[in-house]
Structure formats: structure tokens, C-alpha cells
Short mmCIF file of C-alpha atoms in Angstrom, two decimals:
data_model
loop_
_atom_site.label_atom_id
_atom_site.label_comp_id
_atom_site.label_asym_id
_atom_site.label_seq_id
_atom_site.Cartn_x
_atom_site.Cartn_y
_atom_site.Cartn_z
CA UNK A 859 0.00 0.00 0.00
CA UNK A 860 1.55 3.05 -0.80
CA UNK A 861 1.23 6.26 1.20
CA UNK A 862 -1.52 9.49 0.67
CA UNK A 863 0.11 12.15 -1.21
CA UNK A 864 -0.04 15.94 -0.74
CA UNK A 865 1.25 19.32 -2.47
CA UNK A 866 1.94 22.65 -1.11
CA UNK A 867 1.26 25.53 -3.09
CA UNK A 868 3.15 28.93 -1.42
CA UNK A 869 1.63 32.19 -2.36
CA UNK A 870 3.58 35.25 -2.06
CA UNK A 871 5.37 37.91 -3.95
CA UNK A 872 7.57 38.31 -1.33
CA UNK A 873 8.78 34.87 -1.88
CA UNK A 874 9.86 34.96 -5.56
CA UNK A 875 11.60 38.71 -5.19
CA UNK A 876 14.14 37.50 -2.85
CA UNK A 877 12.54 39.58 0.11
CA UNK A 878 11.89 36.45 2.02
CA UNK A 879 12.99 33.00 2.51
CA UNK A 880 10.44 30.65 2.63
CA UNK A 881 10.53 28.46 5.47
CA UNK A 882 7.01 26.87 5.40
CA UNK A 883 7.75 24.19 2.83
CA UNK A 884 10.90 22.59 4.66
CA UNK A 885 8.35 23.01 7.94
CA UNK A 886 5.62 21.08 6.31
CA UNK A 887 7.90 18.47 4.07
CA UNK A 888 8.94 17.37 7.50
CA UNK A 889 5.71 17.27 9.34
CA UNK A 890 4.16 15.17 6.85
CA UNK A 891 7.06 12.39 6.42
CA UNK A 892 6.50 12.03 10.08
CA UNK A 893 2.95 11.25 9.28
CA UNK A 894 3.32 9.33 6.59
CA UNK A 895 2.45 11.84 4.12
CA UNK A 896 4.44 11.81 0.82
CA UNK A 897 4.67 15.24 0.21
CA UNK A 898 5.08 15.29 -3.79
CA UNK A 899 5.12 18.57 -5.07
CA UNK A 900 5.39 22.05 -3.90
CA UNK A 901 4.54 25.47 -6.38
CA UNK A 902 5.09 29.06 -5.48
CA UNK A 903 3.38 31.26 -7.15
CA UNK A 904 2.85 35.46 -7.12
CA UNK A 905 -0.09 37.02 -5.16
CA UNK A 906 -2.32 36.77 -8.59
CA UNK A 907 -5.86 35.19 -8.60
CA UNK A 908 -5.30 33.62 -11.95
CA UNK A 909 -1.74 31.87 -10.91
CA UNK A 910 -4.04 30.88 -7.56
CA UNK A 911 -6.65 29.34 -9.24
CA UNK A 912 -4.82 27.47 -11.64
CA UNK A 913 -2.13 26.14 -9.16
CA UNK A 914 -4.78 25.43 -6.51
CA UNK A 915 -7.25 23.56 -9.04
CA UNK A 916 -4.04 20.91 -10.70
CA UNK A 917 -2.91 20.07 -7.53
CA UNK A 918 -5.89 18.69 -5.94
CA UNK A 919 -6.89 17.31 -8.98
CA UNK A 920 -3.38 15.20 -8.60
CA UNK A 921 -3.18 14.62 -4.40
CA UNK A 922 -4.11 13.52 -1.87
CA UNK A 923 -3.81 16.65 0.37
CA UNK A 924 -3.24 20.27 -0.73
CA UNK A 925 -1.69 22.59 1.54
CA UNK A 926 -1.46 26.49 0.93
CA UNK A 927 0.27 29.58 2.56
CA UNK A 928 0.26 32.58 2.45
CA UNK A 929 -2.55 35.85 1.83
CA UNK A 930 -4.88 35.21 3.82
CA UNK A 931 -4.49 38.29 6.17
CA UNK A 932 -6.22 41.86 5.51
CA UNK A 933 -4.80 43.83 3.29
CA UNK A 934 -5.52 44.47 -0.21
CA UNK A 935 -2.70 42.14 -1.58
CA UNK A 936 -4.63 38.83 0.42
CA UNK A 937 -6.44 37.57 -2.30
CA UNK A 938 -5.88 33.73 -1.32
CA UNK A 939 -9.39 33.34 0.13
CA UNK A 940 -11.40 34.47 -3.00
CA UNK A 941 -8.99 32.75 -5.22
CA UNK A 942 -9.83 29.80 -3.78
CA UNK A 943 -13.47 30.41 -3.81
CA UNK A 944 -13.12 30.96 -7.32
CA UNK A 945 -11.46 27.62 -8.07
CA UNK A 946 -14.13 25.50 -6.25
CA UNK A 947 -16.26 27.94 -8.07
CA UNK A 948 -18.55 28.54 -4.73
CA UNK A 949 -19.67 32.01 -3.37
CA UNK A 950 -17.39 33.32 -0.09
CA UNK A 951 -18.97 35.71 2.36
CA UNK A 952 -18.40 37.05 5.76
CA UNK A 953 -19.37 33.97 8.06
CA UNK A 954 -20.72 34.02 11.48
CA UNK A 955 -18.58 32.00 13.33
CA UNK A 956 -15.40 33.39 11.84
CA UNK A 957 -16.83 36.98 12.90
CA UNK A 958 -17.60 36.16 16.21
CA UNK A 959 -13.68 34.80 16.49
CA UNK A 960 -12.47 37.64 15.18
CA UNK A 961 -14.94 40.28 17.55
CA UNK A 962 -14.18 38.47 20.46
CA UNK A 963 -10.30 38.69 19.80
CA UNK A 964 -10.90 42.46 18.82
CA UNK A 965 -12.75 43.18 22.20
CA UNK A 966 -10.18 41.49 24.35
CA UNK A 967 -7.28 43.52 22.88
CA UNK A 968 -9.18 46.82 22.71
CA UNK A 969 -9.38 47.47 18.50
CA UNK A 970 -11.69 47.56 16.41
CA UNK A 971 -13.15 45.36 13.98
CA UNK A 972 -12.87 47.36 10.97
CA UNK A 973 -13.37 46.30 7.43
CA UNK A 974 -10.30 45.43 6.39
CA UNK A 975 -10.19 42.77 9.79
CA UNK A 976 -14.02 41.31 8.67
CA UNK A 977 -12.18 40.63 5.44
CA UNK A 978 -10.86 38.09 7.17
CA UNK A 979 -14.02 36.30 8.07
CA UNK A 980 -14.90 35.82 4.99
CA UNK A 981 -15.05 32.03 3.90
CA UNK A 982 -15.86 29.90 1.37
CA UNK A 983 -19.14 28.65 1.51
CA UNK A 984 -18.90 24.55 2.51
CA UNK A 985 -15.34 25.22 4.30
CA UNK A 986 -14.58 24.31 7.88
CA UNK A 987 -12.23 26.90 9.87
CA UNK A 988 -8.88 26.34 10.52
CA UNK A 989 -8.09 27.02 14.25
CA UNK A 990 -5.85 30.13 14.99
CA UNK A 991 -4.30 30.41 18.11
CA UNK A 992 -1.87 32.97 17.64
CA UNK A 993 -3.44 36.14 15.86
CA UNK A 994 -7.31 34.49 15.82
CA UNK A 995 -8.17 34.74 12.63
CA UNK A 996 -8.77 31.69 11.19
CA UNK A 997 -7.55 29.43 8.03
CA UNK A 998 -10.29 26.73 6.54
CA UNK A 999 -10.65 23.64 4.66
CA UNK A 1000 -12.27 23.11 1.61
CA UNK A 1001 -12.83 19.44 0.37
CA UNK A 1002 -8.74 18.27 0.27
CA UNK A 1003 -7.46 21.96 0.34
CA UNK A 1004 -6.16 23.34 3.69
CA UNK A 1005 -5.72 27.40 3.49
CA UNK A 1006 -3.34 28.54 5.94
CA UNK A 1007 -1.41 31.67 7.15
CA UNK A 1008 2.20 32.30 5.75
CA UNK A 1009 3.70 33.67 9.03
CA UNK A 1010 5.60 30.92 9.95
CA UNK A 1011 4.22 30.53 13.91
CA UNK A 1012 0.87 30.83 12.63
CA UNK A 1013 1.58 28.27 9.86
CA UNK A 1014 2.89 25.55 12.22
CA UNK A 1015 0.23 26.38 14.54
CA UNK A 1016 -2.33 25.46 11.73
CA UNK A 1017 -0.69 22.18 10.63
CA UNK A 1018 -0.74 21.32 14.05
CA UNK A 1019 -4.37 21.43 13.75
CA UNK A 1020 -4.64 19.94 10.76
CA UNK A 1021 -2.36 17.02 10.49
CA UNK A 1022 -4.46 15.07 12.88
CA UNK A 1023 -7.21 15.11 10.82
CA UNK A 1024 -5.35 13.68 7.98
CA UNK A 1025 -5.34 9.93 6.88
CA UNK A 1026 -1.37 9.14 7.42
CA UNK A 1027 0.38 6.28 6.03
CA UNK A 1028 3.56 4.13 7.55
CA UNK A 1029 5.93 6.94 8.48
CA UNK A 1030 9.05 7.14 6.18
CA UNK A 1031 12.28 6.21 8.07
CA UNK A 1032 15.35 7.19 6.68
CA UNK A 1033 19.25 6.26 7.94
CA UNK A 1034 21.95 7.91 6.77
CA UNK A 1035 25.65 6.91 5.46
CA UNK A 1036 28.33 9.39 5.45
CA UNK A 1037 31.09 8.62 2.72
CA UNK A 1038 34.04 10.85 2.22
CA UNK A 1039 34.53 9.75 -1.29
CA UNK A 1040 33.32 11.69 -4.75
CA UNK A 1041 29.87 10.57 -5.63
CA UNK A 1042 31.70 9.15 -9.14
CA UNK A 1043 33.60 6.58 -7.34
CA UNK A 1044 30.90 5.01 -5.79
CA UNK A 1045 27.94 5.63 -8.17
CA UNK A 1046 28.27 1.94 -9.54
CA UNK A 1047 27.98 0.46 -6.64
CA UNK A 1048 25.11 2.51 -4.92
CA UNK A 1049 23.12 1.45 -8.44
CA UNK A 1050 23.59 -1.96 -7.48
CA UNK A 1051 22.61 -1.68 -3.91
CA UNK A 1052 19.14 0.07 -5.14
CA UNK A 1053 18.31 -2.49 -7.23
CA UNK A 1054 18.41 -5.05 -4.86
CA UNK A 1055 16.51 -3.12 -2.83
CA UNK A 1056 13.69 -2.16 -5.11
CA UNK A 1057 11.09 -1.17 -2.45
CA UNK A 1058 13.88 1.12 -0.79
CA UNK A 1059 14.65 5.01 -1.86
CA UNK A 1060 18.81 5.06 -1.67
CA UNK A 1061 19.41 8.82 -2.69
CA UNK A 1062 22.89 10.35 -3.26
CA UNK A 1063 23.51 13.85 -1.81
CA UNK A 1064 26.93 15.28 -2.49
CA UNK A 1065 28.77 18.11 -0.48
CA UNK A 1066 31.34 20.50 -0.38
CA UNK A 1067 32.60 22.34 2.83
CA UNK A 1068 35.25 23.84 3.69
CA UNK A 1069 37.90 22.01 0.73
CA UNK A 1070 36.75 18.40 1.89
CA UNK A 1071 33.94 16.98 -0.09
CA UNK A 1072 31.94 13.25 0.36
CA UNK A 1073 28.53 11.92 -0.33
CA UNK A 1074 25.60 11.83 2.34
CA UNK A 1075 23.79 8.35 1.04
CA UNK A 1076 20.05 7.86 2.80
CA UNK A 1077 18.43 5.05 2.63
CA UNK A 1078 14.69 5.71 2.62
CA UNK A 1079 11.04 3.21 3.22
CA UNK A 1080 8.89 2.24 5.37
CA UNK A 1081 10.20 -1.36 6.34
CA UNK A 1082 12.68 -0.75 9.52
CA UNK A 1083 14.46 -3.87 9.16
CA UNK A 1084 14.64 -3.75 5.40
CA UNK A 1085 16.64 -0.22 5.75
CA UNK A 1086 18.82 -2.09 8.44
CA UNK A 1087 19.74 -4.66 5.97
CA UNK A 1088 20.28 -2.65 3.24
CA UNK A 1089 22.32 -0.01 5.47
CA UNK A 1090 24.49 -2.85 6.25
CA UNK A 1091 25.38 -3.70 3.06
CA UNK A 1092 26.22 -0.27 2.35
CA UNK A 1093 28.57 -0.29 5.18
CA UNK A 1094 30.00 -3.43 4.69
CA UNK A 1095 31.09 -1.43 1.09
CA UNK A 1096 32.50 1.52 2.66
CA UNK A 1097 34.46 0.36 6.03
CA UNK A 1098 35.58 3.74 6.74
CA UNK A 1099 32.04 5.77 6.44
CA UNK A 1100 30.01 7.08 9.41
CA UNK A 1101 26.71 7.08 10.50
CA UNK B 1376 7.58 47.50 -20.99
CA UNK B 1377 7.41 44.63 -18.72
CA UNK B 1378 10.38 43.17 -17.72
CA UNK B 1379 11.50 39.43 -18.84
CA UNK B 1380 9.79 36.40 -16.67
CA UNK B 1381 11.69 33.18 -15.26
CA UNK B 1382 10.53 30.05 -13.75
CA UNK B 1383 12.72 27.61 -11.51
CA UNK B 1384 12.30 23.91 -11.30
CA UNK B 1385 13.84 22.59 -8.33
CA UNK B 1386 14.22 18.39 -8.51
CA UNK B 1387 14.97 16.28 -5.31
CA UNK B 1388 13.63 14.32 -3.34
CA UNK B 1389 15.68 15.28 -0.34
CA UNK B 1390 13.78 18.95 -0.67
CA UNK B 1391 10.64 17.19 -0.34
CA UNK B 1392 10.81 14.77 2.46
CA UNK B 1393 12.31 17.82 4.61
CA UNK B 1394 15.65 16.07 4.80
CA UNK B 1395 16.96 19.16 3.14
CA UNK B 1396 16.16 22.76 3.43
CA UNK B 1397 16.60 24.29 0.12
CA UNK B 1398 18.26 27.51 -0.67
CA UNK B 1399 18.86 27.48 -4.36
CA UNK B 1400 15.35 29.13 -4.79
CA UNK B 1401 16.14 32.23 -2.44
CA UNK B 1402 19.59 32.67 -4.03
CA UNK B 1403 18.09 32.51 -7.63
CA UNK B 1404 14.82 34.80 -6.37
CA UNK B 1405 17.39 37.55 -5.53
CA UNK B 1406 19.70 37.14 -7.96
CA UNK B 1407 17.14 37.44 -10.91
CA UNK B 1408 15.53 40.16 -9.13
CA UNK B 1409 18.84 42.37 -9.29
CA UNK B 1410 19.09 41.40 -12.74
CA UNK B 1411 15.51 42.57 -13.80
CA UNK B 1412 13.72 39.47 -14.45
CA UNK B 1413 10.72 38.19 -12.83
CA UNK B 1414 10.53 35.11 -10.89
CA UNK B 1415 6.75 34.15 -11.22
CA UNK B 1416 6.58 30.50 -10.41
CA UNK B 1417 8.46 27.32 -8.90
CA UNK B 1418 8.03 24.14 -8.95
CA UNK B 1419 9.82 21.12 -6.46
CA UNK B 1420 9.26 18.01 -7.74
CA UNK B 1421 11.18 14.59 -6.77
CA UNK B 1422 13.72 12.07 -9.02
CA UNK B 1423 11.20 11.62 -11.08
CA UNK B 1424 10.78 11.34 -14.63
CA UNK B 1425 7.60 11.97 -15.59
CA UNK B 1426 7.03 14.56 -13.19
CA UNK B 1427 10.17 16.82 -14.33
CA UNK B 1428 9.01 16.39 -18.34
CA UNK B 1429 5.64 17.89 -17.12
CA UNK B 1430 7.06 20.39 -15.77
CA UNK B 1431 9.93 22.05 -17.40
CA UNK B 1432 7.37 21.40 -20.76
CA UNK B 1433 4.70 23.72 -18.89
CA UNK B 1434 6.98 26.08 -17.47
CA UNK B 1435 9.29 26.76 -20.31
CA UNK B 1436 6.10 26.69 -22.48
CA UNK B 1437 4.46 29.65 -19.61
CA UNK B 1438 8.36 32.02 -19.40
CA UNK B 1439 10.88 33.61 -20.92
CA UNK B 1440 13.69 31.20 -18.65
CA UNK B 1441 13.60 28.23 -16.95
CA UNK B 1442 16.56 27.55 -14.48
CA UNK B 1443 16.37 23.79 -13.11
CA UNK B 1444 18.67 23.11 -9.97
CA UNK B 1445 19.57 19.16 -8.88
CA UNK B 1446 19.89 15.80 -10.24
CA UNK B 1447 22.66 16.01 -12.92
CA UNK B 1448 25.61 13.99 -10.99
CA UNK B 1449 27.28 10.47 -11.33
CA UNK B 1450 24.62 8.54 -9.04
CA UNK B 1451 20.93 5.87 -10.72
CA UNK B 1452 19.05 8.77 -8.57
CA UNK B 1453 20.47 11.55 -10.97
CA UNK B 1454 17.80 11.47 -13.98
CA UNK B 1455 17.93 15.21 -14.57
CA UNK B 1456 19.77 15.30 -18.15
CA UNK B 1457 17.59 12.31 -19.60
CA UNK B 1458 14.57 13.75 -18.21
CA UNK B 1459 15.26 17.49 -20.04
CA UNK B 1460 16.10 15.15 -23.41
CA UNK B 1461 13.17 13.41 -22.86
CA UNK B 1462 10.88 16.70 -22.70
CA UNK B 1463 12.62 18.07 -25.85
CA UNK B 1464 12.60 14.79 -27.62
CA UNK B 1465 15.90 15.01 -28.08
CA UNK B 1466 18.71 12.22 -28.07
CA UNK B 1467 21.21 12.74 -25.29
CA UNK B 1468 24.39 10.99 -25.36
CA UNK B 1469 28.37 11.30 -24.29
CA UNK B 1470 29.65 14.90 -25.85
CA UNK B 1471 33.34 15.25 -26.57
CA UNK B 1472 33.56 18.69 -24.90
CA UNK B 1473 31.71 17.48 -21.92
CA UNK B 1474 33.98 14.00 -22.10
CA UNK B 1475 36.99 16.40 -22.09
CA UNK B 1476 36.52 18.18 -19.45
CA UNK B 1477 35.88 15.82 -17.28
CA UNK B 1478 39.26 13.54 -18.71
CA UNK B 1479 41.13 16.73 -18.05
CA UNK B 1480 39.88 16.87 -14.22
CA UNK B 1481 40.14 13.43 -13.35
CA UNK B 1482 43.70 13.17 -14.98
CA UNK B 1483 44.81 16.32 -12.53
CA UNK B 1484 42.82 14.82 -9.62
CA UNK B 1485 44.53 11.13 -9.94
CA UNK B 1486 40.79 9.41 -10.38
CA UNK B 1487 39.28 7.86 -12.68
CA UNK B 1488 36.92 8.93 -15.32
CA UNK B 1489 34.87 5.45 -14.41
CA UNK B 1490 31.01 4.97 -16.28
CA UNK B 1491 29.21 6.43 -13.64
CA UNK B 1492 31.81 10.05 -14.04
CA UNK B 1493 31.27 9.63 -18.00
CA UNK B 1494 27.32 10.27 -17.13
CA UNK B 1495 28.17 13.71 -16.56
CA UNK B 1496 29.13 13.58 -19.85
CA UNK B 1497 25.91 12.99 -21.40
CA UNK B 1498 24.06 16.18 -23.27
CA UNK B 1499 21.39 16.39 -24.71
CA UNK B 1500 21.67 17.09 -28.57
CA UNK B 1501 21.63 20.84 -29.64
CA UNK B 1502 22.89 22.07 -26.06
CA UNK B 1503 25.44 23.99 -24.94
CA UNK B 1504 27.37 23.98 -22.25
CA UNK B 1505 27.48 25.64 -18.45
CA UNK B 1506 30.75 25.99 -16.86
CA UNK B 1507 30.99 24.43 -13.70
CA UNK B 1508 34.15 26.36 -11.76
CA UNK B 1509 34.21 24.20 -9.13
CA UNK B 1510 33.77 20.38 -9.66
CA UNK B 1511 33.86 20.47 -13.46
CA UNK B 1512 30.81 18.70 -14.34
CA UNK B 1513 28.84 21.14 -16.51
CA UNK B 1514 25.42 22.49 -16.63
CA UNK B 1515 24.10 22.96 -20.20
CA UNK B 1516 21.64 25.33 -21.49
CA UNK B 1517 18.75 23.82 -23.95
CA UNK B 1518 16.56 26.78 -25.88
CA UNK B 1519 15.33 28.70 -22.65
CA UNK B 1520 16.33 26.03 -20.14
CA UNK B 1521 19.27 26.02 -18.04
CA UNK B 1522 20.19 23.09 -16.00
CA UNK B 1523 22.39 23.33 -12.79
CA UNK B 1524 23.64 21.48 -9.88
CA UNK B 1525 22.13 21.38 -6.96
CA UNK B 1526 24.53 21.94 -4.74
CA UNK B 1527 24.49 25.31 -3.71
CA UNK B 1528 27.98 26.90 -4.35
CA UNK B 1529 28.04 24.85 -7.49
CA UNK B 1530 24.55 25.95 -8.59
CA UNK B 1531 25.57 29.78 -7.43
CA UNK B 1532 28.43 29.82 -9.97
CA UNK B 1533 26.71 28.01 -12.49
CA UNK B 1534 23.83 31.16 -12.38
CA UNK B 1535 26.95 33.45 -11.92
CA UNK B 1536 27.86 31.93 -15.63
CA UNK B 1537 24.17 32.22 -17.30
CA UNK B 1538 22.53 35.50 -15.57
CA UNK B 1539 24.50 37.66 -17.97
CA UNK B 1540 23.91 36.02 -21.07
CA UNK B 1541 20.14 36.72 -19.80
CA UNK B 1542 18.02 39.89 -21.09
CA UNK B 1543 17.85 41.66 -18.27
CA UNK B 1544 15.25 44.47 -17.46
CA UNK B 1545 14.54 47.43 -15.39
CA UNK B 1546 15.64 46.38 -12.23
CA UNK B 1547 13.08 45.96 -9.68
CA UNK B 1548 13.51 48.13 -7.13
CA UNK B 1549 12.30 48.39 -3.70
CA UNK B 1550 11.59 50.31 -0.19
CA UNK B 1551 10.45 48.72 3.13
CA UNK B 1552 8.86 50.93 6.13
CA UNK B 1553 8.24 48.86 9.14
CA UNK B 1554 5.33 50.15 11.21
CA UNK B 1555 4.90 48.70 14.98
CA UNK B 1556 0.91 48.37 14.78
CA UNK B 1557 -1.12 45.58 13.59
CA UNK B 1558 -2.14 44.98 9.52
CA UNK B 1559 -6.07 45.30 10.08
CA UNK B 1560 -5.63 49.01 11.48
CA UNK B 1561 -3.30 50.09 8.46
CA UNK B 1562 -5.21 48.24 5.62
CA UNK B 1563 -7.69 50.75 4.56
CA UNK B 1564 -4.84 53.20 4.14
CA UNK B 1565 -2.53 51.05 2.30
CA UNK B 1566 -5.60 49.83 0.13
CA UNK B 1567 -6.25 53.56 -1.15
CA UNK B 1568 -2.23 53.81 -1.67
CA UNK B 1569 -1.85 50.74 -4.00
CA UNK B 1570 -4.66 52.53 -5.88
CA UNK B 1571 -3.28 55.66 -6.33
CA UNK B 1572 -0.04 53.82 -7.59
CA UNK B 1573 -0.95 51.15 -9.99
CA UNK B 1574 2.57 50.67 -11.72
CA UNK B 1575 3.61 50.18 -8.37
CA UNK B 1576 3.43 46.78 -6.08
CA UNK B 1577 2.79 48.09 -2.67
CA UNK B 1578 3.47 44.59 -0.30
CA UNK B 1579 1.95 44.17 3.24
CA UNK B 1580 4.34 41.60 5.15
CA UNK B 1581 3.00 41.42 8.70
CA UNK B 1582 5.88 39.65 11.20
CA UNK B 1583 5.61 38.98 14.82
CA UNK B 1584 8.78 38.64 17.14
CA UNK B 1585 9.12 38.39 20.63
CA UNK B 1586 5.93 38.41 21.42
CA UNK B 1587 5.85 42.64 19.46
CA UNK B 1588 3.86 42.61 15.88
CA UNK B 1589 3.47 44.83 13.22
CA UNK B 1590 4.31 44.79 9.34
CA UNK B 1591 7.00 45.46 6.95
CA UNK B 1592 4.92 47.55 3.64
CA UNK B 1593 7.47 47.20 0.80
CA UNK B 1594 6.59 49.60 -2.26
CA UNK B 1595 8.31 47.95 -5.15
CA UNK B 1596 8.35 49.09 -9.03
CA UNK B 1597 10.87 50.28 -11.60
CA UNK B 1598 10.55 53.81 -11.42
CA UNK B 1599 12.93 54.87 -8.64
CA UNK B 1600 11.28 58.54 -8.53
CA UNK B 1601 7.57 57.02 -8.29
CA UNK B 1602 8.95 54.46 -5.18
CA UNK B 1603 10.17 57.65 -3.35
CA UNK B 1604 7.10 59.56 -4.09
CA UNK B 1605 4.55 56.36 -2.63
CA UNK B 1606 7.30 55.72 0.28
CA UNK B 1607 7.12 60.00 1.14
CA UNK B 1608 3.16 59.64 1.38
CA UNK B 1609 3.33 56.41 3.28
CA UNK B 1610 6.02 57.61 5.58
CA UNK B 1611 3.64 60.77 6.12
CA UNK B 1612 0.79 58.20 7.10
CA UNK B 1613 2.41 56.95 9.88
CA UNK B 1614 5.13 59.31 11.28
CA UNK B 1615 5.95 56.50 13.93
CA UNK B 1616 7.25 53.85 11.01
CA UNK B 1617 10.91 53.49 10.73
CA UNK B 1618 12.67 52.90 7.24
#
């Protein structure tokens, strides 16, 4: 059985100008190989509806799971929520519950819910909120499409709500080799160790630092005993590497 | 005039499963932004075949440039070179100038240019090369595609090579103001600015630190005069903001 599948789809100009390094994608890429997830494809795109809807509407098409980040706040440049409306091709208005969140955070702290805040209430119609508790306002789900916030606490907050929810698979384990040889020298080898290890992932990540280079191998499934077998192999190959 | 649009491709599966945090994309966002083109979209996709034809055929279908980063070394998990043939249609086999520089390296280095070296070798047909400073193995650049390492200070010279054989454009240019209050108070304001400015991007980035919020508004465009003008108003909004 092989695991559910999900995408990410990052929205933000900010992103793709340099401004800002993403760091929601190597969050979320982790989170769901814990949970068994097998996170397939991430996009970033611009803050444009068009690039939205057409991102938004191949991936879950193609996944399992569809995760998104990113302008959902309430300025004139968060256009993720109506985007996404206008993918699923439903209506999105101000919703009750989502108000009430939002008036009862507003109250506590002493501002006011203006109109660019109640922008933020407005929902898809059919979506389920997305609890907030950092800044309140809430992200939602629609069908296989979970609309988050792309300020990273708020983010990780929200796919701790989320993931739960989710149908996970065996987690992927992974070991890794360290071999302080060029990748070239021990390519033919490595090909022979994944083929006799078909059900197995053995990747080859090479690095430079500092003058000295070598070759991180990890050795990737779901079978705990077939990765110790196969990671002793790899060993046996390369006396001198470390774990 | 609008300026010049790129796409990146970024293939791993190490990016993916979180094993890796890439930074290729950041790099390339920035440098491309100094250079005047626009990044508008990336893709990360895993070792797979299929799913990198799909994509460099949409994107380099969708932009001006493509730039791919990973997957072109010695090792079965590097399908990169064969995948670009492959969405071409193209043949790709062992080029004399690629075969040569390699020969030359080894021969200084002591090693040996084995089978799995020689892969580095292969090009697809009608390609031309990317010089690779630091561990030889070249890039190559197919009609608008240009395919790099992945490994960051190889992939960082490799767009050092390529970015000025690129038409450039206006560079984009930008100002931040950081203002201490919370998005939802400043939104209406903002709104009425980005309207007022349409040939400008006016950004709201809203960050929280230490338990403090407020947002970074970055007014970007080509037109240094028009920035200064939006940043002068904005500044004037909210006396309070520091640049």
C-alpha cells in the first residue's frame, strides 16, 4: 500500500523577489514524512488570482492533500481566500462564526473590527475553519485543500491542527551513510545496492565544505528492518564511512 | 515594458521529504531580481521522470527562462539530463567537450573517469554547455532552459555563468517601512495607496517577534522617482514607522 500524497502551493510575492525565505515548505515536508504523508510537489506562485486558481485547481486534482500559505491576512494584496473560492467555483462571504472569532479577539485587545479585519471572516461557503491560536483569525478547509497563514508561527500552529485530521500512512524512516569519497567513485555500486533493494529510496547527496567533499547516502522506506539490511550492506562497502 | 519572466524547477527528493532545506530558490529569487527578471513561479518536484518532463514542458512553455537546480551527478538517482532530453525529444548521449573536461579533471585529480563520471558527460543534442568552476561537471543550457547542480555553491556559480547572457530588465527596485501596529488598522490606508499607484506593487508583510507585531509595507516598481514619491506619502501616514 503506498502512502496518501499531498502538495503545497506557497503564495507570495515576497517569496519569488528575494525579500523572504520561505521556510514553510521545509516546515511542512517534515511534518508530513512524520505522518506518513508523501509530500510530492510544492509550487510558489505570485499574489495573482489567476496563478491561484490554476495552481490550486491541478494540484488537488493530482493529491491527496493540498496545503497552501500565504494571503490570507487583511490587506488588499490577500487575495488567497477568494482565489480559492473561485477555483471550487462557490460564493465566499463574511461567516458568522469566523466573525464572532475575530470580535471576540478584537474586544479582548481593545481594536476595532474594521473592514479590512471582517475581510478576514470571509469564507468559502462549505469550508470548515482552521483554528488560529496565535493572531485568531482563522484558516479553513475546503474538500482536500487546507488554506493557511504564511507567518511561519501561525503556519505551524495550523498544521498542528490539521495534520491530525489527515489519513497518514507508515511513516518514512530514513538512515543515513556518510562517505568521504566523490559521488563518481561510488555511483556503480550505490546502483547496485538500489536495485536489490527495489522497495527502498537510496538517494545520493553530495557536499562541499570547507575544501573536503563526500557523499551523504540515505536510505529511505517504510520497512525498519529492510533499511537495516540494506544499510548494512552499504557499510559493509564503505568500512571507513560514518553514521 | 514589462520586464522578462523566469521560472525555476527545483528536482529532489531530499527537498521534499524535509531532509533538506533548500536555498537554491532564495539565491536565484534575488539574484534574478537584481538582474531585472521576474521570478513568477516554482516548482519542487522529486527524481522523477515523468514529473520533471511535465514540468519544465509547462513552465518553459508559460516564461521567458527556466533555471532547473539538482539531479545532474554520477549517481541511478540523478535522472535530470535524460529527463530534459526526454521533454525536448531530443537524443542525449556522451559529448566530446563534456567527455573532455571531465578527462582533463580526473587526470589532474589522480581518479578515474569510471562509467558512472562519464554520465556527466551525457548532453542532450543541440545544447550547450554551463561551466561548472568548481567540480567540473557542466550544466548545459537547452533553448530557454538552463540546468544546474544542486549543490548550492556549485549551482551559485553556475547562475553566476548564465545570468549575464540573460536579457535583463529594469531592475526591480524596492523600499520597506516597518510600522509597529497591527495589519487590520493600516489596511484601509494602504488599500487607497496601492490605488493611487498602480505601476507600483505596494506589499503588506506582517511579522511577529518576541511576542511585538506589526508589518513590513514594501513599495516595489521600476521607477525609482515614483517608489520615493509612494514611500514620502506612506512615511507621512504613519510618522511612527521606521525605514
Amino acid at each position: 500500500m503506498t502512502n496518501p500524497t499531498a502538495a503545497m502551493l506557497v503564495i507570495g510575492d515576497e517569496i519569488l523577489s528575494g525579500r523572504t525565505r520561505d521556510s514553510n515548505m521545509h516546515f511542512l515536508a517534515g511534518a508530513l514524512t512524520k505522518h506518513g504523508i508523501a509530500l510530492k510537489e510544492v509550487r510558489v506562485v505570485s499574489d495573482d488570482r489567476d496563478m491561484i486558481i490554476d495552481a490550486v485547481n491541478a494540484l488537488r486534482a493530482s493529491y491527496d492533500t493540498v496545503v497552501t500559505s500565504g494571503g490570507i491576512g487583511p490587506t488588499h494584496d490577500d487575495i488567497t481566500a477568494e482565489s480559492i473560492a473561485a477555483a471550487f467555483d462557490v460564493p465566499i462571504t463574511i461567516r458568522d462564526d469566523a466573525r464572532a472569532i475575530l470580535a471576540a479577539h478584537y474586544a479582548a485587545t481593545g481594536a476595532e473590527l474594521n473592514d479590512a479585519r471582517l475581510r478576514m471572516a470571509r469564507i468559502p461557503d462549505g469550508a470548515t475553519l482552521i483554528d488560529n491560536p496565535i493572531s485568531k483569525a482563522p484558516g479553513f478547509t475546503l474538500e482536500n485543500v487546507h488554506v493557511m497563514a504564511g507567518v511561519p508561527n501561525i503556519f505551524q500552529a495550523m498544521v498542528a491542527s490539521v495534520l491530525p485530521t489527515l489519513t497518514g500512512g507508515a511513516p518514512l524512516l530514513s538512515q543515513t551513510l556518510r562517505i568521504d569519497r566523490g559521488e563518481g567513485e561510488i555511483a556503480e555500486q550505490l546502483s547496485a545496492l538500489a536495485d536489490e533493494f527495489p522497495d527502498l529510496s537510496v538517494g545520493s547527496y553530495p557536499f562541499q565544505r570547507d575544501g573536503a567533499y563526500g557523499v551523504n547516502i540515505v536510505i529511505r522506506g517504510s520497512d525498519a528492518a529492510m533499511i537495516d539490511h540494506a544499510m548494512s550492506k552499504l557499510a559493509a562497502l564503505f568500512p571507513e564511512a560514518t553514521k
